[in-house]
Coordinates of C-alpha atoms in Angstrom, one line a residue:
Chain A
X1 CA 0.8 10.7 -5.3
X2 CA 3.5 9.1 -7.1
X3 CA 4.3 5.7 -8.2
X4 CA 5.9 3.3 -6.6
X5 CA 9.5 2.3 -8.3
X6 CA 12.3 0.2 -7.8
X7 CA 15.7 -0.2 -9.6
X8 CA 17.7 -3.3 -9.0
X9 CA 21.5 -3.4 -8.9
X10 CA 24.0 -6.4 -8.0
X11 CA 27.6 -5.5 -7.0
X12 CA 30.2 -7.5 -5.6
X13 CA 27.8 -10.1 -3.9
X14 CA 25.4 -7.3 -2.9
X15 CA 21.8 -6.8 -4.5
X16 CA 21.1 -3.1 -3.7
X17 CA 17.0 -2.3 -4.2
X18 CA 16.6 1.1 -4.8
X19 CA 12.4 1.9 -3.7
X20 CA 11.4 5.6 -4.8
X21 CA 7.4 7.2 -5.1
X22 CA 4.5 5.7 -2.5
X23 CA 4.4 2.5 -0.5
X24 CA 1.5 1.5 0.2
X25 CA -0.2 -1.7 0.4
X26 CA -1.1 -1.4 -2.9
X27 CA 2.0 -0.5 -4.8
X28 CA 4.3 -2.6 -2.4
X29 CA 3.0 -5.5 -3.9
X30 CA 5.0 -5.0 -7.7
X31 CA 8.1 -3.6 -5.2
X32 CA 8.1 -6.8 -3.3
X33 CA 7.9 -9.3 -6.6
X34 CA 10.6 -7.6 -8.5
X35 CA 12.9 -7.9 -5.2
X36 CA 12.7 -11.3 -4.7
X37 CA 12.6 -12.7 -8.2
X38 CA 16.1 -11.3 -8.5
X39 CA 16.9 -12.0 -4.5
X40 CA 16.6 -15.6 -5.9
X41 CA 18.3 -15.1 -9.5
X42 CA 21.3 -13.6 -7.6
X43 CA 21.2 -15.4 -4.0
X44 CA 23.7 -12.2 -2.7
X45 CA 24.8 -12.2 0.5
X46 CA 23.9 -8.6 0.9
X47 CA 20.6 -6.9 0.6
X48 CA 20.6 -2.8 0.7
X49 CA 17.4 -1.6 0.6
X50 CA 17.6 2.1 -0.5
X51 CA 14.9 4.4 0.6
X52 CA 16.3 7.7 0.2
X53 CA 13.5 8.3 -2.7
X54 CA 10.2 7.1 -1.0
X55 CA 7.7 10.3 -0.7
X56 CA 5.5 8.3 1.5
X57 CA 5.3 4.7 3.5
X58 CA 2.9 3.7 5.8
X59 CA 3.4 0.1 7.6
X60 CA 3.0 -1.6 4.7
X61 CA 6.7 -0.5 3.5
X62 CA 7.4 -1.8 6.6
X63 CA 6.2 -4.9 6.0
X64 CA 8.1 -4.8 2.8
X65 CA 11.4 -4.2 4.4
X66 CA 10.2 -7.2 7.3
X67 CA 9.7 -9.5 4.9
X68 CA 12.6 -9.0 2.6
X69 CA 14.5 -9.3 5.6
X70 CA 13.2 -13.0 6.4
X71 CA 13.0 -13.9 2.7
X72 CA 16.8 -13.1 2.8
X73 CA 17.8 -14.6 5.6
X74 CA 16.0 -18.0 4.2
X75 CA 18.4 -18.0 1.5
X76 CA 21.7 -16.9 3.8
X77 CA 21.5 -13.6 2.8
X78 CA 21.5 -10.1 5.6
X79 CA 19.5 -7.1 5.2
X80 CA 20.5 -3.3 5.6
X81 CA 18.8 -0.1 5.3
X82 CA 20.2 2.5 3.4
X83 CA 19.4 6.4 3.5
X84 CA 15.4 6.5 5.2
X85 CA 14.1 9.7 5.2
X86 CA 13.2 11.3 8.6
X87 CA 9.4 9.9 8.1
X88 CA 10.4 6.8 7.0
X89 CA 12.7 5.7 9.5
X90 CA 10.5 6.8 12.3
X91 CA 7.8 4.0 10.8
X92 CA 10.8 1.9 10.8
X93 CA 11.9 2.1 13.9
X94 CA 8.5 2.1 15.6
X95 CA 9.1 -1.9 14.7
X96 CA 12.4 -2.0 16.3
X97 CA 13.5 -3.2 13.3
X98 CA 16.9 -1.1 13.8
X99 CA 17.6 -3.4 16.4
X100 CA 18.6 -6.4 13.5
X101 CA 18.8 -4.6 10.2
X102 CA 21.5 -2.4 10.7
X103 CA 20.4 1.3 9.1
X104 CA 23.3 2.6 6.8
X105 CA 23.4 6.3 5.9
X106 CA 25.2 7.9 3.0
X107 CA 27.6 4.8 2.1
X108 CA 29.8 4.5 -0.7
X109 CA 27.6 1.9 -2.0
X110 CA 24.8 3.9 -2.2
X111 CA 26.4 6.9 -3.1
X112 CA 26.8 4.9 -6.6
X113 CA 23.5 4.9 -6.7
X114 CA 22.6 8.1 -5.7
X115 CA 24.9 9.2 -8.9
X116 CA 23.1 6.3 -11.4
X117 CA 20.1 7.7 -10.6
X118 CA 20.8 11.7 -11.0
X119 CA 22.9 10.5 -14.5
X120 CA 18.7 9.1 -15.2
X121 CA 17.2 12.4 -14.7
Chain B
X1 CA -14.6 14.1 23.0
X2 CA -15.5 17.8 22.7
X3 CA -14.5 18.4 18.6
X4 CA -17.2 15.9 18.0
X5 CA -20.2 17.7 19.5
X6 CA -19.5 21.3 18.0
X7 CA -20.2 22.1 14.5
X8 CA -17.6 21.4 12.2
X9 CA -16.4 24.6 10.1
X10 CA -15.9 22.2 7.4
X11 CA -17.0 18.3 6.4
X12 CA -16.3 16.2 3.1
X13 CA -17.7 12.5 2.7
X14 CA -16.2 9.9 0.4
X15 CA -17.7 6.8 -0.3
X16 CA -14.9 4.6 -2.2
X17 CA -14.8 0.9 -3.6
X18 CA -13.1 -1.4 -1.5
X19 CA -9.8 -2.1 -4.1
X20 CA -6.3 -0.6 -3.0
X21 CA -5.7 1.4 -5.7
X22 CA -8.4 3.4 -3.5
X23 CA -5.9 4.1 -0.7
X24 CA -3.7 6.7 -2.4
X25 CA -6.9 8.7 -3.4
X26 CA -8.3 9.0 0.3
X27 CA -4.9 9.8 1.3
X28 CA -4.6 12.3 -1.2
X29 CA -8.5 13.9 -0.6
X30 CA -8.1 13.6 3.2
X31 CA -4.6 15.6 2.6
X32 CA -6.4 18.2 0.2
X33 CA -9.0 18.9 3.2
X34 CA -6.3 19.0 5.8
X35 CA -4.3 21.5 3.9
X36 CA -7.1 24.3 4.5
X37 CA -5.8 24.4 8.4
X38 CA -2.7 24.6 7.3
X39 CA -0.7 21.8 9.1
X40 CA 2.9 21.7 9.2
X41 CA 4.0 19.3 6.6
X42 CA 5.4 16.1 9.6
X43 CA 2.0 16.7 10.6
X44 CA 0.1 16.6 7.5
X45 CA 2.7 13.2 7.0
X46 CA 1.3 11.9 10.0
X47 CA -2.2 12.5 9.0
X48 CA -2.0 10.8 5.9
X49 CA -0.3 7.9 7.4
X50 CA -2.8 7.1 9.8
X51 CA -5.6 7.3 6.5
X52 CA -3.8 4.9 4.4
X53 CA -3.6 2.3 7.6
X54 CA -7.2 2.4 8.5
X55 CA -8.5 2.6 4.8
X56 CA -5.8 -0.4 4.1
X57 CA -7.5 -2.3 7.3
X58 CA -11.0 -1.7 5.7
X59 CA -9.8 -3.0 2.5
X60 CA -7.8 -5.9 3.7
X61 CA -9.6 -7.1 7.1
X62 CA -13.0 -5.2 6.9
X63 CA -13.3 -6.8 3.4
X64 CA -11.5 -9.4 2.9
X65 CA -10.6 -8.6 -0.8
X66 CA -14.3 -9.1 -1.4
X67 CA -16.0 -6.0 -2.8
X68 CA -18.0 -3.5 -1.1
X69 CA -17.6 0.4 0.3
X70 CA -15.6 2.4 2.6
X71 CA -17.3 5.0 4.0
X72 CA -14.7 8.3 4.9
X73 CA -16.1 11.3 7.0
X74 CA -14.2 14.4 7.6
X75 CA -14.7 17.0 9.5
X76 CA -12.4 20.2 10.1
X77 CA -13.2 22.5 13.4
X78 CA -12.2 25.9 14.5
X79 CA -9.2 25.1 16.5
X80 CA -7.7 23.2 13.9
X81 CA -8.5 20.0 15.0
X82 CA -9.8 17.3 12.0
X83 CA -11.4 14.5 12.8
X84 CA -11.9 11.3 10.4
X85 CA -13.7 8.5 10.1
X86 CA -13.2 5.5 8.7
X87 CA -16.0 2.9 8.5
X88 CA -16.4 -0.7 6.4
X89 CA -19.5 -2.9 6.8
X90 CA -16.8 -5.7 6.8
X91 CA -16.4 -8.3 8.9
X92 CA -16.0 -7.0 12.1
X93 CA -13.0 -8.0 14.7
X94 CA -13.6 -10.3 17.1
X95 CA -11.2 -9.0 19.4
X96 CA -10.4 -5.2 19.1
X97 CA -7.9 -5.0 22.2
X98 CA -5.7 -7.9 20.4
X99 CA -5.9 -6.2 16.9
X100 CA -4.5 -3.1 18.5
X101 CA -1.7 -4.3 20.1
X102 CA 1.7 -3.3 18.1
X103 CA 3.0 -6.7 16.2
X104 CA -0.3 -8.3 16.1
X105 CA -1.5 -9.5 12.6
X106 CA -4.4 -10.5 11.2
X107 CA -2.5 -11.8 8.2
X108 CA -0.2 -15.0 7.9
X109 CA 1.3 -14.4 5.1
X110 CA 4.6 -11.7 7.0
X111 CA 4.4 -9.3 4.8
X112 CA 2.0 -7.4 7.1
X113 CA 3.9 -6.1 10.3
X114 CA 1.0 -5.5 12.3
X115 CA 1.9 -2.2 13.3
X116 CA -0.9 -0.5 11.5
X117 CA -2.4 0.7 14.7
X118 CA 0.2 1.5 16.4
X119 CA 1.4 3.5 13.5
X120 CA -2.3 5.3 13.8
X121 CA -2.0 5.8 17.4
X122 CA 1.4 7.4 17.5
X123 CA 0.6 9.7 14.6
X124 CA -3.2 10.8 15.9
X125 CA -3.9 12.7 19.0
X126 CA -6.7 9.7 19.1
X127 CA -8.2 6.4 18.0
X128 CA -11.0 5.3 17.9
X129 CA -12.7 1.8 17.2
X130 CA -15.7 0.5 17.5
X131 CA -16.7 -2.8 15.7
X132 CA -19.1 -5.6 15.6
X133 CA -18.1 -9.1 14.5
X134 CA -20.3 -9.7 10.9
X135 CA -21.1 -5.8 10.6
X136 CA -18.3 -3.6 10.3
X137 CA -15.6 -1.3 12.0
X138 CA -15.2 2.2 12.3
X139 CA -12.3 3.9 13.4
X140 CA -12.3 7.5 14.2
X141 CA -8.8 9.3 14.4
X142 CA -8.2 12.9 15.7
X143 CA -5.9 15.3 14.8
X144 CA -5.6 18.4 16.1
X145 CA -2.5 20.5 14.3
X146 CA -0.1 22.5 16.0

């Protein structure tokens, strides 16, 4: 098992919250605090989540991703997906979620992050 | 159902306290069991899925964040079928048929998306519950790998 992370970046009006390790109920709970204490600091008007590095969600990632979504749109902000793993999107999508957080793969954006993250290693 | 009645080949039990740092470790020693019949690794994903949203229930609804025990039992059989359960001496639900039903939550605060279920009964070949209000739940799930 590995731990859950998350690395926060703001660019250009956009928060981008990149979640790596395993969500469960237990860890999403750290995931979810650090989003929206800086969803509030920055008020973006974008939200990416990037999943690309979660190893394992069950629903409550998806309740994560749910609730940031309505947390954002409180505040004016939209939500997006970026990069879910086969397993992870199918969770998603069991939801419907797709059908209002648009799903992004292999941006630009999150290209940036991709490289951040591999200049960390 | 028939894997029930023959003798397992092989049979673990776990009894865990009921705190959510617990969920990662009965994923983890349900996945270690699994891993003797050789699943494919979506299935194995699937498996542990379905684990971590019935332990998560036991902790969360059986419970109530109030302490007590959650009870695993695995069993592997010959044709690579595994069956688990899952069993709290909770609260008991009221209404199993409601609880099941995709987008139904038990919790107000939206952070749940009440797909737990639903989650376990697309990833399991079958679910199980049985319950009584003020004594507990059980869910069994079956998985028989490909």
């Amino acid at each position: 098992m590995k731990q859950a992370t998350v690395k926060l970046h703001t660019a250009a009006n956009r928060l981008i919250a990149a979640i790596g390790g395993d969500i469960d109920h237990h860890s999403a709970a750290d995931v979810r605090a650090a989003i929206d204490r800086e969803l509030y600091l920055q008020k973006p008007q974008i939200l990416i989540l990037e999943l690309s590095a979660v190893d394992f969600m069950d629903s409550s990632g998806l309740g994560l991703v749910l609730g940031r979504y309505t947390k954002a749109k409180e505040i004016g902000c939209s939500t997006r997906v970026a990069n879910p793993t086969a397993a992870v999107e199918r969770i998603l999508k069991l939801s419907g979620c797709e059908k209002y957080i648009p799903f992004l793969q292999d941006t630009e954006i999150t290209r940036e992050v991709y490289n951040e993250r591999k200049g960390e290693n | 159902m028939r894997g029930e009645r023959r003798k397992p080949t092989n049979e673990m039990k776990l009894e865990l306290a009921s705190r959510s740092v617990n969920e990662a470790l009965a994923r983890a020693a349900v996945s270690a069991m699994a891993t003797q019949l050789d699943p494919k690794l979506d299935e194995l994903t699937e498996l542990r899925t379905a684990v971590s949203e019935a332990v998560t229930n036991a902790i969360i609804h059986g419970y109530r964040g109030s302490e007590g025990t959650v009870y695993i039992n695995c069993r592997c059989y010959a044709d690579r079928t595994m069956v688990v359960k899952i069993k709290d001496k909770g609260c008991g639900i009221e209404n199993i048929e409601q609880a099941r039903e995709p987008l139904y939550t038990g919790d107000p605060s939206g952070e749940r998306g009440g797909m737990g279920f639903a989650i376990m009964e697309s990833f399991c070949d079958r679910v199980k519950v049985t319950s009584k209000p003020n004594a507990g739940t059980t869910v069994t799930l079956t998985k028989r790998f490909r």
